[in-house]
PDB file of C-alpha atoms in Angstrom:
ATOM      1  CA  GLY M1356     -57.391  -4.613 -31.276  1.00  0.00           C
ATOM      2  CA  ALA M1357     -57.763  -4.040 -27.565  1.00  0.00           C
ATOM      3  CA  VAL M1358     -60.059  -6.308 -25.566  1.00  0.00           C
ATOM      4  CA  VAL M1359     -62.772  -5.140 -23.228  1.00  0.00           C
ATOM      5  CA  SER M1360     -64.830  -7.645 -21.279  1.00  0.00           C
ATOM      6  CA  GLN M1361     -68.185  -7.266 -19.586  1.00  0.00           C
ATOM      7  CA  HIS M1362     -69.863  -9.453 -17.009  1.00  0.00           C
ATOM      8  CA  PRO M1363     -72.517 -10.701 -16.915  1.00  0.00           C
ATOM      9  CA  SER M1364     -73.529 -10.938 -20.555  1.00  0.00           C
ATOM     10  CA  ARG M1365     -77.159 -11.414 -19.664  1.00  0.00           C
ATOM     11  CA  VAL M1366     -79.145 -10.875 -16.487  1.00  0.00           C
ATOM     12  CA  ILE M1367     -82.788 -11.240 -15.583  1.00  0.00           C
ATOM     13  CA  CYS M1368     -83.939  -9.784 -12.300  1.00  0.00           C
ATOM     14  CA  LYS M1369     -87.074  -8.880 -10.400  1.00  0.00           C
ATOM     15  CA  SER M1370     -88.297  -5.333 -10.158  1.00  0.00           C
ATOM     16  CA  GLY M1371     -86.778  -3.514  -7.182  1.00  0.00           C
ATOM     17  CA  THR M1372     -83.507  -5.413  -7.095  1.00  0.00           C
ATOM     18  CA  SER M1373     -80.059  -4.016  -7.891  1.00  0.00           C
ATOM     19  CA  VAL M1374     -77.794  -5.297 -10.621  1.00  0.00           C
ATOM     20  CA  LYS M1375     -74.044  -4.785 -10.940  1.00  0.00           C
ATOM     21  CA  ILE M1376     -72.279  -4.917 -14.296  1.00  0.00           C
ATOM     22  CA  GLU M1377     -68.490  -5.114 -14.530  1.00  0.00           C
ATOM     23  CA  CYS M1378     -66.364  -3.764 -17.340  1.00  0.00           C
ATOM     24  CA  ARG M1379     -62.686  -4.653 -17.654  1.00  0.00           C
ATOM     25  CA  SER M1380     -59.976  -3.640 -20.075  1.00  0.00           C
ATOM     26  CA  LEU M1381     -57.893  -6.773 -20.465  1.00  0.00           C
ATOM     27  CA  ASP M1382     -54.738  -5.695 -22.252  1.00  0.00           C
ATOM     28  CA  PHE M1383     -54.462  -1.953 -21.755  1.00  0.00           C
ATOM     29  CA  GLN M1384     -54.936   0.680 -19.068  1.00  0.00           C
ATOM     30  CA  ALA M1385     -58.168   2.552 -19.557  1.00  0.00           C
ATOM     31  CA  THR M1386     -57.946   6.040 -18.138  1.00  0.00           C
ATOM     32  CA  THR M1387     -61.496   6.714 -19.259  1.00  0.00           C
ATOM     33  CA  MET M1388     -64.447   4.376 -19.440  1.00  0.00           C
ATOM     34  CA  PHE M1389     -67.861   5.094 -20.861  1.00  0.00           C
ATOM     35  CA  TRP M1390     -71.259   3.536 -20.247  1.00  0.00           C
ATOM     36  CA  TYR M1391     -73.854   3.436 -22.982  1.00  0.00           C
ATOM     37  CA  ARG M1392     -77.408   2.190 -23.177  1.00  0.00           C
ATOM     38  CA  GLN M1393     -79.096   0.971 -26.312  1.00  0.00           C
ATOM     39  CA  PHE M1394     -82.789   0.302 -26.775  1.00  0.00           C
ATOM     40  CA  PRO M1395     -83.988  -1.899 -29.646  1.00  0.00           C
ATOM     41  CA  LYS M1396     -83.606  -0.360 -33.097  1.00  0.00           C
ATOM     42  CA  GLN M1397     -81.906   2.701 -31.627  1.00  0.00           C
ATOM     43  CA  SER M1398     -78.346   3.916 -31.492  1.00  0.00           C
ATOM     44  CA  LEU M1399     -76.081   3.988 -28.482  1.00  0.00           C
ATOM     45  CA  MET M1400     -76.830   6.703 -25.962  1.00  0.00           C
ATOM     46  CA  LEU M1401     -74.037   7.812 -23.674  1.00  0.00           C
ATOM     47  CA  MET M1402     -75.024   7.579 -20.024  1.00  0.00           C
ATOM     48  CA  ALA M1403     -71.868   8.572 -18.194  1.00  0.00           C
ATOM     49  CA  THR M1404     -68.124   8.976 -18.382  1.00  0.00           C
ATOM     50  CA  SER M1405     -65.786   7.822 -15.661  1.00  0.00           C
ATOM     51  CA  ASN M1406     -62.147   8.511 -15.060  1.00  0.00           C
ATOM     52  CA  GLU M1407     -60.091   6.338 -12.763  1.00  0.00           C
ATOM     53  CA  GLY M1408     -60.141   7.615  -9.219  1.00  0.00           C
ATOM     54  CA  SER M1409     -62.699  10.361  -9.747  1.00  0.00           C
ATOM     55  CA  LYS M1410     -66.462  10.698  -9.791  1.00  0.00           C
ATOM     56  CA  ALA M1411     -68.352   9.876 -12.944  1.00  0.00           C
ATOM     57  CA  THR M1412     -69.943  12.612 -14.997  1.00  0.00           C
ATOM     58  CA  TYR M1413     -73.463  11.866 -16.109  1.00  0.00           C
ATOM     59  CA  GLU M1414     -75.277  12.934 -19.241  1.00  0.00           C
ATOM     60  CA  GLN M1415     -78.367  15.053 -18.956  1.00  0.00           C
ATOM     61  CA  GLY M1416     -81.393  13.025 -17.958  1.00  0.00           C
ATOM     62  CA  VAL M1417     -79.427  10.142 -16.429  1.00  0.00           C
ATOM     63  CA  GLU M1418     -80.051   9.721 -12.706  1.00  0.00           C
ATOM     64  CA  LYS M1419     -76.734   9.394 -10.900  1.00  0.00           C
ATOM     65  CA  ASP M1420     -78.377   7.908  -7.796  1.00  0.00           C
ATOM     66  CA  LYS M1421     -79.969   5.194  -9.884  1.00  0.00           C
ATOM     67  CA  PHE M1422     -76.976   4.333 -12.039  1.00  0.00           C
ATOM     68  CA  LEU M1423     -73.986   4.136  -9.722  1.00  0.00           C
ATOM     69  CA  ILE M1424     -70.610   4.073 -11.422  1.00  0.00           C
ATOM     70  CA  ASN M1425     -67.329   3.181  -9.785  1.00  0.00           C
ATOM     71  CA  HIS M1426     -64.028   3.327 -11.665  1.00  0.00           C
ATOM     72  CA  ALA M1427     -61.880   1.633  -9.067  1.00  0.00           C
ATOM     73  CA  SER M1428     -58.768   1.006 -11.134  1.00  0.00           C
ATOM     74  CA  LEU M1429     -57.299   1.562 -14.580  1.00  0.00           C
ATOM     75  CA  THR M1430     -58.779  -1.730 -15.734  1.00  0.00           C
ATOM     76  CA  LEU M1431     -62.151  -1.931 -13.975  1.00  0.00           C
ATOM     77  CA  SER M1432     -65.357   0.078 -13.949  1.00  0.00           C
ATOM     78  CA  THR M1433     -68.698  -1.055 -12.543  1.00  0.00           C
ATOM     79  CA  LEU M1434     -72.235   0.107 -13.211  1.00  0.00           C
ATOM     80  CA  THR M1435     -74.885  -0.670 -10.618  1.00  0.00           C
ATOM     81  CA  VAL M1436     -78.510  -0.271 -11.585  1.00  0.00           C
ATOM     82  CA  THR M1437     -80.252   0.305  -8.268  1.00  0.00           C
ATOM     83  CA  SER M1438     -83.881  -0.605  -7.674  1.00  0.00           C
ATOM     84  CA  ALA M1439     -84.289  -1.720 -11.266  1.00  0.00           C
ATOM     85  CA  HIS M1440     -87.656  -1.399 -12.974  1.00  0.00           C
ATOM     86  CA  PRO M1441     -88.954  -2.838 -16.269  1.00  0.00           C
ATOM     87  CA  GLU M1442     -88.207   0.430 -18.089  1.00  0.00           C
ATOM     88  CA  ASP M1443     -84.518  -0.093 -17.229  1.00  0.00           C
ATOM     89  CA  SER M1444     -84.500  -3.215 -19.413  1.00  0.00           C
ATOM     90  CA  SER M1445     -81.953  -2.481 -22.111  1.00  0.00           C
ATOM     91  CA  PHE M1446     -78.600  -3.388 -23.613  1.00  0.00           C
ATOM     92  CA  TYR M1447     -75.823  -1.809 -21.540  1.00  0.00           C
ATOM     93  CA  ILE M1448     -72.449  -1.441 -23.205  1.00  0.00           C
ATOM     94  CA  CYS M1449     -69.217  -0.178 -21.723  1.00  0.00           C
ATOM     95  CA  SER M1450     -66.244   1.100 -23.631  1.00  0.00           C
ATOM     96  CA  ALA M1451     -62.715   1.965 -22.666  1.00  0.00           C
ATOM     97  CA  ARG M1452     -60.157   4.385 -23.980  1.00  0.00           C
ATOM     98  CA  GLY M1453     -56.455   4.400 -23.293  1.00  0.00           C
ATOM     99  CA  ARG M1454     -54.023   7.120 -22.348  1.00  0.00           C
ATOM    100  CA  GLY M1455     -54.031   8.682 -25.811  1.00  0.00           C
ATOM    101  CA  GLY M1456     -57.165  10.646 -24.979  1.00  0.00           C
ATOM    102  CA  VAL M1457     -59.446  11.689 -27.809  1.00  0.00           C
ATOM    103  CA  THR M1458     -56.932  10.509 -30.401  1.00  0.00           C
ATOM    104  CA  ASP M1459     -57.227   7.019 -28.989  1.00  0.00           C
ATOM    105  CA  THR M1460     -59.794   4.544 -30.227  1.00  0.00           C
ATOM    106  CA  GLN M1461     -62.625   3.502 -27.948  1.00  0.00           C
ATOM    107  CA  TYR M1462     -63.084  -0.223 -27.682  1.00  0.00           C
ATOM    108  CA  PHE M1463     -66.374  -1.716 -26.659  1.00  0.00           C
ATOM    109  CA  GLY M1464     -67.255  -4.570 -24.384  1.00  0.00           C
ATOM    110  CA  PRO M1465     -69.661  -7.268 -25.598  1.00  0.00           C
ATOM    111  CA  GLY M1466     -72.607  -5.710 -23.768  1.00  0.00           C
ATOM    112  CA  THR M1467     -74.972  -6.816 -21.014  1.00  0.00           C
ATOM    113  CA  ARG M1468     -78.603  -7.534 -21.776  1.00  0.00           C
ATOM    114  CA  LEU M1469     -80.667  -6.573 -18.727  1.00  0.00           C
ATOM    115  CA  THR M1470     -84.261  -7.742 -18.417  1.00  0.00           C
ATOM    116  CA  VAL M1471     -86.254  -6.529 -15.434  1.00  0.00           C
ATOM    117  CA  LEU M1472     -89.448  -8.477 -14.783  1.00  0.00           C
TER     118      LEU M1472
ATOM    119  CA  GLY C 151     -73.436  21.226 -30.385  1.00  0.00           C
ATOM    120  CA  GLN C 152     -73.005  18.138 -32.505  1.00  0.00           C
ATOM    121  CA  ASN C 153     -75.285  16.381 -34.975  1.00  0.00           C
ATOM    122  CA  ILE C 154     -74.442  13.235 -36.854  1.00  0.00           C
ATOM    123  CA  ASP C 155     -76.774  12.081 -39.606  1.00  0.00           C
ATOM    124  CA  GLN C 156     -76.820   8.912 -41.656  1.00  0.00           C
ATOM    125  CA  PRO C 157     -79.513   7.026 -43.573  1.00  0.00           C
ATOM    126  CA  THR C 158     -81.661   4.707 -41.494  1.00  0.00           C
ATOM    127  CA  GLU C 159     -81.450   1.692 -43.754  1.00  0.00           C
ATOM    128  CA  MET C 160     -79.990   0.472 -47.024  1.00  0.00           C
ATOM    129  CA  THR C 161     -80.268  -2.680 -49.101  1.00  0.00           C
ATOM    130  CA  ALA C 162     -77.623  -4.114 -51.415  1.00  0.00           C
ATOM    131  CA  THR C 163     -76.881  -7.300 -53.315  1.00  0.00           C
ATOM    132  CA  GLU C 164     -74.227  -9.849 -52.443  1.00  0.00           C
ATOM    133  CA  GLY C 165     -71.016  -9.145 -54.366  1.00  0.00           C
ATOM    134  CA  ALA C 166     -71.905  -5.510 -55.001  1.00  0.00           C
ATOM    135  CA  ILE C 167     -70.461  -2.267 -53.623  1.00  0.00           C
ATOM    136  CA  VAL C 168     -72.339  -0.035 -51.189  1.00  0.00           C
ATOM    137  CA  GLN C 169     -71.545   3.429 -49.849  1.00  0.00           C
ATOM    138  CA  ILE C 170     -72.948   4.568 -46.508  1.00  0.00           C
ATOM    139  CA  ASN C 171     -72.852   8.328 -46.026  1.00  0.00           C
ATOM    140  CA  CYS C 172     -72.526  10.317 -42.834  1.00  0.00           C
ATOM    141  CA  THR C 173     -72.733  14.070 -42.357  1.00  0.00           C
ATOM    142  CA  TYR C 174     -71.853  15.873 -39.182  1.00  0.00           C
ATOM    143  CA  GLN C 175     -71.946  19.315 -37.666  1.00  0.00           C
ATOM    144  CA  THR C 176     -69.740  19.891 -34.709  1.00  0.00           C
ATOM    145  CA  SER C 177     -68.235  22.783 -32.850  1.00  0.00           C
ATOM    146  CA  GLY C 178     -65.108  20.711 -32.278  1.00  0.00           C
ATOM    147  CA  PHE C 179     -63.700  17.922 -34.369  1.00  0.00           C
ATOM    148  CA  ASN C 180     -61.269  15.172 -33.409  1.00  0.00           C
ATOM    149  CA  GLY C 181     -61.815  12.592 -36.091  1.00  0.00           C
ATOM    150  CA  LEU C 182     -64.595  10.341 -37.296  1.00  0.00           C
ATOM    151  CA  PHE C 183     -65.147   6.678 -36.506  1.00  0.00           C
ATOM    152  CA  TRP C 184     -67.068   3.896 -38.172  1.00  0.00           C
ATOM    153  CA  TYR C 185     -68.274   0.902 -36.207  1.00  0.00           C
ATOM    154  CA  GLN C 186     -70.105  -2.247 -37.245  1.00  0.00           C
ATOM    155  CA  GLN C 187     -72.765  -3.702 -34.970  1.00  0.00           C
ATOM    156  CA  HIS C 188     -74.523  -7.012 -35.476  1.00  0.00           C
ATOM    157  CA  ALA C 189     -77.877  -7.498 -33.798  1.00  0.00           C
ATOM    158  CA  GLY C 190     -77.529  -8.181 -30.087  1.00  0.00           C
ATOM    159  CA  GLU C 191     -73.806  -7.527 -30.070  1.00  0.00           C
ATOM    160  CA  ALA C 192     -71.603  -4.594 -29.157  1.00  0.00           C
ATOM    161  CA  PRO C 193     -70.058  -2.371 -31.837  1.00  0.00           C
ATOM    162  CA  THR C 194     -66.728  -3.374 -33.339  1.00  0.00           C
ATOM    163  CA  PHE C 195     -64.240  -0.816 -34.577  1.00  0.00           C
ATOM    164  CA  LEU C 196     -63.849  -0.465 -38.351  1.00  0.00           C
ATOM    165  CA  SER C 197     -62.011   2.768 -39.049  1.00  0.00           C
ATOM    166  CA  TYR C 198     -60.885   6.148 -37.754  1.00  0.00           C
ATOM    167  CA  ASN C 199     -60.292   9.141 -40.053  1.00  0.00           C
ATOM    168  CA  VAL C 200     -58.775  12.354 -38.778  1.00  0.00           C
ATOM    169  CA  LEU C 201     -57.319  13.690 -42.033  1.00  0.00           C
ATOM    170  CA  ASP C 202     -59.068  14.251 -45.358  1.00  0.00           C
ATOM    171  CA  GLY C 203     -59.005  11.478 -47.886  1.00  0.00           C
ATOM    172  CA  LEU C 204     -59.673   7.825 -48.362  1.00  0.00           C
ATOM    173  CA  GLU C 205     -58.302   5.089 -46.136  1.00  0.00           C
ATOM    174  CA  GLU C 206     -58.546   1.566 -47.419  1.00  0.00           C
ATOM    175  CA  LYS C 207     -58.577  -1.498 -45.244  1.00  0.00           C
ATOM    176  CA  GLY C 208     -59.354  -4.663 -47.151  1.00  0.00           C
ATOM    177  CA  ARG C 209     -62.933  -4.697 -48.393  1.00  0.00           C
ATOM    178  CA  PHE C 210     -63.788  -1.644 -46.282  1.00  0.00           C
ATOM    179  CA  SER C 211     -62.700   1.925 -47.011  1.00  0.00           C
ATOM    180  CA  SER C 212     -63.568   5.142 -45.237  1.00  0.00           C
ATOM    181  CA  PHE C 213     -63.466   8.667 -46.617  1.00  0.00           C
ATOM    182  CA  LEU C 214     -63.456  12.018 -44.848  1.00  0.00           C
ATOM    183  CA  SER C 215     -63.892  15.606 -45.983  1.00  0.00           C
ATOM    184  CA  ARG C 216     -63.554  17.947 -43.034  1.00  0.00           C
ATOM    185  CA  SER C 217     -64.493  21.064 -45.025  1.00  0.00           C
ATOM    186  CA  LYS C 218     -67.776  19.459 -46.053  1.00  0.00           C
ATOM    187  CA  GLY C 219     -68.464  17.715 -42.741  1.00  0.00           C
ATOM    188  CA  TYR C 220     -68.886  14.505 -44.676  1.00  0.00           C
ATOM    189  CA  SER C 221     -67.709  10.924 -44.448  1.00  0.00           C
ATOM    190  CA  TYR C 222     -68.591   7.674 -46.100  1.00  0.00           C
ATOM    191  CA  LEU C 223     -67.935   4.000 -45.540  1.00  0.00           C
ATOM    192  CA  LEU C 224     -67.444   1.944 -48.682  1.00  0.00           C
ATOM    193  CA  LEU C 225     -67.992  -1.791 -48.584  1.00  0.00           C
ATOM    194  CA  LYS C 226     -66.831  -3.850 -51.573  1.00  0.00           C
ATOM    195  CA  GLU C 227     -67.575  -7.434 -52.588  1.00  0.00           C
ATOM    196  CA  LEU C 228     -70.463  -7.551 -50.190  1.00  0.00           C
ATOM    197  CA  GLN C 229     -71.047 -10.748 -48.272  1.00  0.00           C
ATOM    198  CA  MET C 230     -74.145 -11.889 -46.431  1.00  0.00           C
ATOM    199  CA  LYS C 231     -72.299 -11.529 -43.132  1.00  0.00           C
ATOM    200  CA  ASP C 232     -71.951  -7.785 -43.820  1.00  0.00           C
ATOM    201  CA  SER C 233     -75.625  -7.395 -42.961  1.00  0.00           C
ATOM    202  CA  ALA C 234     -75.417  -5.261 -39.831  1.00  0.00           C
ATOM    203  CA  SER C 235     -75.861  -1.777 -38.491  1.00  0.00           C
ATOM    204  CA  TYR C 236     -73.071   0.678 -39.354  1.00  0.00           C
ATOM    205  CA  LEU C 237     -72.521   3.497 -36.906  1.00  0.00           C
ATOM    206  CA  CYS C 238     -70.810   6.776 -37.646  1.00  0.00           C
ATOM    207  CA  ALA C 239     -69.372   8.457 -34.544  1.00  0.00           C
ATOM    208  CA  GLY C 240     -67.311  11.467 -33.600  1.00  0.00           C
ATOM    209  CA  TYR C 241     -65.952  13.095 -30.491  1.00  0.00           C
ATOM    210  CA  ASN C 242     -67.539  16.255 -29.211  1.00  0.00           C
ATOM    211  CA  GLN C 243     -65.576  19.027 -27.530  1.00  0.00           C
ATOM    212  CA  GLY C 244     -65.942  17.286 -24.176  1.00  0.00           C
ATOM    213  CA  GLY C 245     -64.109  14.248 -25.500  1.00  0.00           C
ATOM    214  CA  LYS C 246     -67.234  12.091 -25.597  1.00  0.00           C
ATOM    215  CA  LEU C 247     -67.922   9.761 -28.501  1.00  0.00           C
ATOM    216  CA  ILE C 248     -71.309  10.603 -29.972  1.00  0.00           C
ATOM    217  CA  PHE C 249     -73.055   8.221 -32.380  1.00  0.00           C
ATOM    218  CA  GLY C 250     -75.323   8.715 -35.332  1.00  0.00           C
ATOM    219  CA  GLN C 251     -78.523   6.679 -35.369  1.00  0.00           C
ATOM    220  CA  GLY C 252     -76.890   3.916 -37.408  1.00  0.00           C
ATOM    221  CA  THR C 253     -77.559   2.587 -40.899  1.00  0.00           C
ATOM    222  CA  GLU C 254     -79.135  -0.866 -41.060  1.00  0.00           C
ATOM    223  CA  LEU C 255     -77.611  -2.619 -44.085  1.00  0.00           C
ATOM    224  CA  SER C 256     -79.357  -5.663 -45.521  1.00  0.00           C
ATOM    225  CA  VAL C 257     -77.366  -7.753 -47.982  1.00  0.00           C
ATOM    226  CA  LYS C 258     -79.513  -9.939 -50.205  1.00  0.00           C
ATOM    227  CA  PRO C 259     -78.458 -12.872 -52.385  1.00  0.00           C
TER     228      PRO C 259
END
């Protein structure tokens, strides 16, 4: 299957700092990338959808000024958590989908565990 | 809107067969996915059904009935490593993959 990488895999930061997470599709062009957040014992919650070269669309309740998403190329999307607070501590997972649209499988990155002290 | 429901947890014995059910209501349907997720890891793709019927892939099979809004994942010859969360997911009309709450499967010796 397709490979999606995420970096870093784990980050610990102080409250008030910003953290950038990178998501790359390694062997295919991802026209659409998705960012999810997962709290312990819960399912994945979609935060936002980004298409290459256009602004991300955010799900209801997700602050776009706090979670900045940039989909700079067909293989790279970044999520920046600005002014992180302890309640932002979570498992952040990106996924990528190819040119097939909704008939194409979404492949997930390995996730980034964010801990805000 | 879209709702995806699956049991919260299940327990089965090593070597046995287990069926994890998923029901969905959606105003638009573009297929149903099953993912496996081990604790602390990202989901890995298991299967994608867009037509009715059973699709077999090794020890794992997935079934879909679009008229009933129903799917199941069948795991045969269970192994300890199959202990994980199994997520049922489907696309909504906006092309976004929406997940059920996941079924935590515990395989016991």
